[in-house]
Amino acid sequence: MQRSRVRPHPAALCCMSFPLSLTPFMSSALTYLGPPFNEKDFSPPRPNSTALSLPSAATRLELWHGLENQARLAQNQKAYSVLLAAVRELARSTLCPALKTSLLHFCTGLDGLLGSISALMTTLGYALPPPSANMEMRPTMNDFAKKVEGFWILRELQSWLWRSAKDFNRLKKRLRG
Amino acid sequence: MPRLSVSPSSKPNCSPVWLISVLLGLLAIHTNAKDVLTVPQQVSLSANMYTQHLTISWLGGAATTFDLMILRTELNETVFYETVSVTMNQVSGRHQWNWTSVEPLQCTSLSIKIRSRDGQTTSEWSNTQILQGSDLPSNEELQMYPQDRIVPVGANTTFCCIVEEGKLFGTIRYGNTVMNTTRLSRRSFAATVVNQELSGKTGTNVVCFDNPKTKLTGAVVFVGYPPLPTDFVCETRDLTSAVCQWNEKRDTNLYRKRGTRYSLNKRFSPEEKQKECSVAQWEGNFTLVAVNPLGQYSLTDSAEINHRVHPVAPVNLTFVVHAWNASVLWQWEYNSYSSLALDCQVELASQGYKTKRTFSGVGLRSVVLSDLYPDEDYSVQVCCGAQQNFWKWGSWSKSFSFKTNNYVPDAPDVWMWMNKDYTGQVIWKPLTQRQSHGLITGYEVTLWSPEVNFQHTEFFSPDTYAVPVNLTQIATRSSDNKVMATVIAKNAAGVSQPASVLIPLRLTDVEPLTVSRAVYTDRGFPLFWQHNANDTCAYVVEWYEASCKWDCPVEWIKLAAGNTNVTIKSANFQPGVRYNISLYSNSSEAPELLQHWQGYMQELVPSSSVLLSTTQQDSDILLTWREIPLVNRRGFLLGYNIYISGGSQLTLLGNCIHMHACFIITFITICCRKCISLVHMVQKPEWDSSKEVLVVIPEEDEDEEGLGIGDEPVDTDEPTSLRYYNQVVDERPIRPRFPDSSDSSASSLDSACTDVTYTGIQTSGSSLVFQLDPQGSSEGGGGGGGGGGYRPQMQSRAPSDDIGLASPEPFLEPQAASAGGYKPQSSWHFDSPVEAGESGRLAPSLGSPTSVASTQFLLPDEEEYAEEKRQPSSSAATWFTNLLSSTKP
């Protein structure tokens, strides 16, 4: 990540710790979808639905590292705003009370993370990306497609959390350096 | 499905002429029909993909019978081929036939053709109509059908997978199960799931994989039940509207958009989960319809409104409180209740107990709760039901609490204890919460004697329950025998009635009555006494520890006149403690002692031994011991055993039933080397010396008669042991040297056996050897002790028999005791370590769990022996030395 000429506010840097983890309820969420979604090697094709209209976390590493801070932060911001809406929808539609509670709790954490990224971008003088598309404009999907979408929301979320954790550590080091 | 067929006549006996005529007629008709059979025209198809219904319609002319053929277009496989009877729709002029496909209609294209039939004659086939499936080459995607299907438990469903153009089919999985498949077309494959079980909440996934697994698609099927509501009932809370409720007998397993929708009298219930719906006006007849994607179910309920009154909870409870009663007032949410006849339950809770009281009235909104206790916390809840056409109790009100007012205390229960010097105590029992009627602020105690014009009053704090009195001066001035003590309790509401007890000044002069023995049972000490028909007095039974002599902590119970028995109980009763129990008259006169008992809650082994000493008087030995202190007896003493210790064993010389202070043992020494002694045991000389309570050893009789000397070696290390026993006496053989390794066993007896060389008594005859098994002794009642052996008393006994126990300390001989029904002791206790230590110092335990032993050397006593050891030239020392040399190897 390139060194920025603008020093971020210390408070924004403090927020770059990364406590979010899907691990506690990932297993129960996949079990809730039923087999084969909870099987280790199961990988349905990624749908191009509105809920998944987010930057892919699977961008090749060298390409990702080649991006500027602003671009990467913007992609983080975009990804988490889409994923937050998607996880909220997952929570709303779930019939399992415990899972619903876990998902809503996670949404609170995601919301905090989005706020931290926005604060950091503002501090660095970057423009915030425009809001994500409205989830209510989704086309009708069959139940299996919805499950696949839910599966991919969780998977993308997990990938973004891993990527962001590394990103923010690197960013923190460079900005402090 | 109806089918046409030609069947033979049911009348085979018809004439041949008639039969031929019929056949000719039929032939003519057939010929004419073939001429008019038309080929079905304008065949059209209409498909319902969800229900998998295919509607086929056509113009069929006058024909009513048609052959229908349905083929899978690609593979030309026949799916359906039957002859059907179809009537023409008079309005449209078309024929129509409905067919339901097992497979989803999207699975593959279907070809449909029709021909008319008239008997065996058929028309040409119509043009083939094709219902296009989703497996057309133009639709290249991987697909699965049906989607989002909802089926009942036990259904069979066929799924099909259309593989992507140019890919190979892999597998179809239903949940975790790989299904068998059949090919429907070049790209379409089907699998049928039979007898489907309940799916999960999110349905069961049916997934199709290609081969190799590069892509997948799937569908979700929800398996559940149609609705089955039960317990549908309507009632009113406000006497106007209806509230209807119901339950579901089973979970449909279908939720959200697939869940059950309810309607009540054609008005839909807003909530799926809520099994309750309201109607603004009571309509009398109610119909509930439950609908879900798998079906619907209806229930009805009919009733008049006044048969279905379920009252609401009373609100705004208030109280008007007094000491012994309280009024409860409440309000009703609806004015209509003011004319409703009600039965109301009031649940009253106090001190952990709940009671219900029922009240009735029209529009009831207050009740009076009587029979309450002063100064007590109560909580109250109220619920009501309609008095007429009772339907059910209404809702309980919230719980409200109140506390009753204070009231003057009850009179205390007063008694007294007098020492032998005109001092004593006036005692009363603490008032319970239900006797105090409020916080006790103190007591007022008055002593007065009208005769000497004496009155003295003092006030005491509320925690005072005994007041010392000294009546010495009054006793000297008064010729009367009694002084009145009066106690009054006080609280914020006032003072109690005075409680009095007459203190007899001459109580100590009363001769003690005979003492009966009270036997403890599980319930306490049961006591019985004779009732004198002329007596109108009440009674007081008091008890205290017999060892207490001064200002004793006495307990008592007061009984009404006419009682002849009582069982006294106390949490203070202790095992091994003797209690004095007294029955007094309780009248306007001073209490008079009527009867006296003594008893133990549980008898224990005495906690100390006697202090034994000997005095030689020529050839006589005087054994002396003192009475065991009462507190150490811990049971009724039955007597004493006297043993002579002979090294490894003890020999019973005899026993003494009565408690005497001393014995005289007379030795008649026949010779010095092998001593033969006569033991003659008598009671204390100043008593009747003619009573010999012990029997001499048989050899002694021989010796006394000079018939010879026994051949067996003489054991010369034999100090005499005195052993006393009580009701729990153990008659088993005793071995003094090693009953166990405890401190108490390291006794002076051991050392005596080592050091003392005196021999005076030959031991033979009834020598008793201590058994190694310490358990066996108490079990074998017929053991070494003979018929009168160890059979200790049971803890629980029959109630005391006053006649049999009339004499003071009525001890029994061990033999008599055994015959009299001693039973195994329920428990016995080792002495406390302190007591054991003391016993060891005084005299060692002989190892019995039920007795304590004392030992003393017969001759000489320890000091004399020590002195003689220091002066070996003395004759006695020489005599001991000789004896030792002759008996030790």
mmCIF file of N, CA, C and O in Angstrom, chain A residues 32-37 39 42 44-45 92-95 100 142-144 146-147, chain B residues 147-148 173 175-176 201-203 205 207 216-220 222 255-258:
data_model
loop_
_atom_site.group_PDB
_atom_site.id
_atom_site.type_symbol
_atom_site.label_atom_id
_atom_site.label_comp_id
_atom_site.label_asym_id
_atom_site.label_seq_id
_atom_site.Cartn_x
_atom_site.Cartn_y
_atom_site.Cartn_z
ATOM 1 N N TYR A 32 -28.028 -24.739 8.516
ATOM 2 C CA TYR A 32 -29.391 -24.255 8.359
ATOM 3 C C TYR A 32 -29.841 -24.352 6.902
ATOM 4 O O TYR A 32 -30.988 -24.664 6.603
ATOM 5 N N LEU A 33 -28.916 -24.134 5.969
ATOM 6 C CA LEU A 33 -29.265 -24.239 4.548
ATOM 7 C C LEU A 33 -29.487 -25.685 4.117
ATOM 8 O O LEU A 33 -30.147 -25.936 3.114
ATOM 9 N N GLY A 34 -28.967 -26.630 4.873
ATOM 10 C CA GLY A 34 -29.151 -28.053 4.566
ATOM 11 C C GLY A 34 -28.081 -28.569 3.638
ATOM 12 O O GLY A 34 -27.395 -27.800 2.951
ATOM 13 N N PRO A 35 -27.923 -29.917 3.576
ATOM 14 C CA PRO A 35 -26.935 -30.484 2.661
ATOM 15 C C PRO A 35 -27.361 -30.217 1.220
ATOM 16 O O PRO A 35 -28.548 -30.152 0.938
ATOM 17 N N PRO A 36 -26.442 -30.035 0.345
ATOM 18 C CA PRO A 36 -24.980 -30.177 0.484
ATOM 19 C C PRO A 36 -24.276 -28.858 0.845
ATOM 20 O O PRO A 36 -23.064 -28.798 0.754
ATOM 21 N N PHE A 37 -25.017 -27.827 1.257
ATOM 22 C CA PHE A 37 -24.370 -26.524 1.506
ATOM 23 C C PHE A 37 -23.358 -26.596 2.658
ATOM 24 O O PHE A 37 -22.432 -25.801 2.710
ATOM 25 N N GLU A 39 -21.399 -29.090 3.233
ATOM 26 C CA GLU A 39 -20.323 -30.031 2.944
ATOM 27 C C GLU A 39 -19.070 -29.263 2.514
ATOM 28 O O GLU A 39 -19.159 -28.221 1.849
ATOM 29 N N PHE A 42 -18.349 -28.378 -1.171
ATOM 30 C CA PHE A 42 -19.482 -27.902 -1.966
ATOM 31 C C PHE A 42 -19.243 -26.466 -2.411
ATOM 32 O O PHE A 42 -18.934 -25.591 -1.590
ATOM 33 N N PRO A 44 -21.227 -24.101 -5.149
ATOM 34 C CA PRO A 44 -22.138 -23.811 -6.266
ATOM 35 C C PRO A 44 -21.627 -22.610 -7.053
ATOM 36 O O PRO A 44 -20.835 -21.814 -6.546
ATOM 37 N N PRO A 45 -22.080 -22.481 -8.278
ATOM 38 C CA PRO A 45 -21.643 -21.307 -9.058
ATOM 39 C C PRO A 45 -22.112 -20.017 -8.399
ATOM 40 O O PRO A 45 -23.201 -19.963 -7.827
ATOM 41 N N ARG A 92 -33.241 -11.461 8.406
ATOM 42 C CA ARG A 92 -34.689 -11.264 8.364
ATOM 43 C C ARG A 92 -35.409 -12.529 7.913
ATOM 44 O O ARG A 92 -36.468 -12.885 8.430
ATOM 45 N N SER A 93 -34.818 -13.230 6.958
ATOM 46 C CA SER A 93 -35.516 -14.373 6.379
ATOM 47 C C SER A 93 -35.291 -15.672 7.137
ATOM 48 O O SER A 93 -35.988 -16.643 6.878
ATOM 49 N N THR A 94 -34.349 -15.683 8.047
ATOM 50 C CA THR A 94 -34.076 -16.956 8.716
ATOM 51 C C THR A 94 -35.193 -17.320 9.694
ATOM 52 O O THR A 94 -35.796 -16.451 10.325
ATOM 53 N N LEU A 95 -35.438 -18.624 9.797
ATOM 54 C CA LEU A 95 -36.478 -19.133 10.706
ATOM 55 C C LEU A 95 -35.881 -19.614 12.019
ATOM 56 O O LEU A 95 -36.615 -20.014 12.915
ATOM 57 N N LYS A 100 -30.669 -16.098 13.727
ATOM 58 C CA LYS A 100 -31.097 -14.716 13.468
ATOM 59 C C LYS A 100 -30.383 -13.754 14.431
ATOM 60 O O LYS A 100 -29.863 -12.715 14.025
ATOM 61 N N ASN A 142 -35.903 -18.493 -7.112
ATOM 62 C CA ASN A 142 -36.428 -19.701 -6.481
ATOM 63 C C ASN A 142 -35.655 -19.982 -5.197
ATOM 64 O O ASN A 142 -34.615 -19.356 -4.914
ATOM 65 N N ASP A 143 -36.180 -20.900 -4.429
ATOM 66 C CA ASP A 143 -35.621 -21.129 -3.091
ATOM 67 C C ASP A 143 -34.187 -21.619 -3.147
ATOM 68 O O ASP A 143 -33.360 -21.248 -2.318
ATOM 69 N N PHE A 144 -33.903 -22.458 -4.158
ATOM 70 C CA PHE A 144 -32.540 -22.970 -4.242
ATOM 71 C C PHE A 144 -31.573 -21.840 -4.580
ATOM 72 O O PHE A 144 -30.496 -21.734 -3.996
ATOM 73 N N LYS A 146 -31.911 -18.753 -3.824
ATOM 74 C CA LYS A 146 -31.735 -17.918 -2.637
ATOM 75 C C LYS A 146 -30.717 -18.540 -1.685
ATOM 76 O O LYS A 146 -29.910 -17.850 -1.073
ATOM 77 N N LYS A 147 -30.787 -19.866 -1.588
ATOM 78 C CA LYS A 147 -29.825 -20.529 -0.706
ATOM 79 C C LYS A 147 -28.402 -20.361 -1.244
ATOM 80 O O LYS A 147 -27.458 -20.114 -0.491
ATOM 81 N N GLN B 147 -39.502 -26.527 -9.250
ATOM 82 C CA GLN B 147 -38.916 -25.618 -8.272
ATOM 83 C C GLN B 147 -39.948 -25.303 -7.185
ATOM 84 O O GLN B 147 -41.143 -25.237 -7.457
ATOM 85 N N ASP B 148 -39.438 -25.133 -5.990
ATOM 86 C CA ASP B 148 -40.238 -24.639 -4.854
ATOM 87 C C ASP B 148 -41.529 -25.445 -4.651
ATOM 88 O O ASP B 148 -42.581 -24.896 -4.335
ATOM 89 N N ARG B 173 -29.081 -35.664 -6.306
ATOM 90 C CA ARG B 173 -29.109 -35.960 -4.857
ATOM 91 C C ARG B 173 -30.357 -35.362 -4.243
ATOM 92 O O ARG B 173 -30.701 -34.196 -4.511
ATOM 93 N N GLY B 175 -31.427 -34.474 -0.689
ATOM 94 C CA GLY B 175 -30.795 -34.386 0.630
ATOM 95 C C GLY B 175 -29.412 -34.980 0.544
ATOM 96 O O GLY B 175 -28.582 -34.543 -0.250
ATOM 97 N N ASN B 176 -29.194 -36.023 1.311
ATOM 98 C CA ASN B 176 -27.896 -36.706 1.272
ATOM 99 C C ASN B 176 -27.924 -37.941 0.388
ATOM 100 O O ASN B 176 -26.934 -38.662 0.318
ATOM 101 N N LYS B 201 -36.706 -27.052 8.125
ATOM 102 C CA LYS B 201 -37.439 -25.783 8.033
ATOM 103 C C LYS B 201 -37.157 -25.063 6.727
ATOM 104 O O LYS B 201 -37.989 -24.329 6.211
ATOM 105 N N THR B 202 -35.939 -25.272 6.210
ATOM 106 C CA THR B 202 -35.590 -24.602 4.959
ATOM 107 C C THR B 202 -35.799 -25.526 3.771
ATOM 108 O O THR B 202 -35.288 -25.265 2.675
ATOM 109 N N GLY B 203 -36.556 -26.596 3.949
ATOM 110 C CA GLY B 203 -36.839 -27.516 2.858
ATOM 111 C C GLY B 203 -35.705 -28.487 2.615
ATOM 112 O O GLY B 203 -34.639 -28.407 3.226
ATOM 113 N N ASN B 205 -33.062 -30.021 -0.103
ATOM 114 C CA ASN B 205 -32.409 -29.630 -1.351
ATOM 115 C C ASN B 205 -32.296 -30.831 -2.290
ATOM 116 O O ASN B 205 -31.890 -31.910 -1.877
ATOM 117 N N VAL B 207 -30.358 -31.660 -5.687
ATOM 118 C CA VAL B 207 -29.252 -31.049 -6.425
ATOM 119 C C VAL B 207 -28.826 -31.961 -7.568
ATOM 120 O O VAL B 207 -28.731 -33.182 -7.413
ATOM 121 N N LEU B 216 -23.570 -27.179 -11.053
ATOM 122 C CA LEU B 216 -24.688 -27.832 -10.364
ATOM 123 C C LEU B 216 -25.888 -26.918 -10.399
ATOM 124 O O LEU B 216 -25.769 -25.702 -10.588
ATOM 125 N N THR B 217 -27.026 -27.510 -10.252
ATOM 126 C CA THR B 217 -28.251 -26.750 -10.062
ATOM 127 C C THR B 217 -29.120 -27.525 -9.085
ATOM 128 O O THR B 217 -28.793 -28.655 -8.702
ATOM 129 N N GLY B 218 -30.186 -26.926 -8.678
ATOM 130 C CA GLY B 218 -30.994 -27.634 -7.686
ATOM 131 C C GLY B 218 -32.359 -27.020 -7.512
ATOM 132 O O GLY B 218 -32.712 -26.009 -8.146
ATOM 133 N N ALA B 219 -33.105 -27.657 -6.670
ATOM 134 C CA ALA B 219 -34.442 -27.185 -6.310
ATOM 135 C C ALA B 219 -34.637 -27.467 -4.826
ATOM 136 O O ALA B 219 -33.892 -28.246 -4.226
ATOM 137 N N VAL B 220 -35.611 -26.824 -4.267
ATOM 138 C CA VAL B 220 -35.941 -27.067 -2.857
ATOM 139 C C VAL B 220 -37.383 -27.545 -2.789
ATOM 140 O O VAL B 220 -38.263 -26.957 -3.426
ATOM 141 N N PHE B 222 -40.499 -28.579 -0.091
ATOM 142 C CA PHE B 222 -40.962 -28.479 1.295
ATOM 143 C C PHE B 222 -42.002 -29.570 1.536
ATOM 144 O O PHE B 222 -43.007 -29.639 0.821
ATOM 145 N N TYR B 255 -43.819 -22.611 6.888
ATOM 146 C CA TYR B 255 -43.754 -21.323 7.571
ATOM 147 C C TYR B 255 -43.750 -20.175 6.567
ATOM 148 O O TYR B 255 -43.606 -20.370 5.366
ATOM 149 N N ARG B 256 -43.893 -19.007 7.154
ATOM 150 C CA ARG B 256 -43.890 -17.762 6.395
ATOM 151 C C ARG B 256 -44.912 -17.837 5.251
ATOM 152 O O ARG B 256 -46.068 -18.090 5.498
ATOM 153 N N LYS B 257 -44.448 -17.653 4.025
ATOM 154 C CA LYS B 257 -45.411 -17.587 2.913
ATOM 155 C C LYS B 257 -46.095 -18.938 2.671
ATOM 156 O O LYS B 257 -47.128 -18.992 2.013
ATOM 157 N N ARG B 258 -45.509 -20.020 3.202
ATOM 158 C CA ARG B 258 -46.132 -21.332 3.049
ATOM 159 C C ARG B 258 -46.993 -21.701 4.263
ATOM 160 O O ARG B 258 -47.593 -22.763 4.306
#
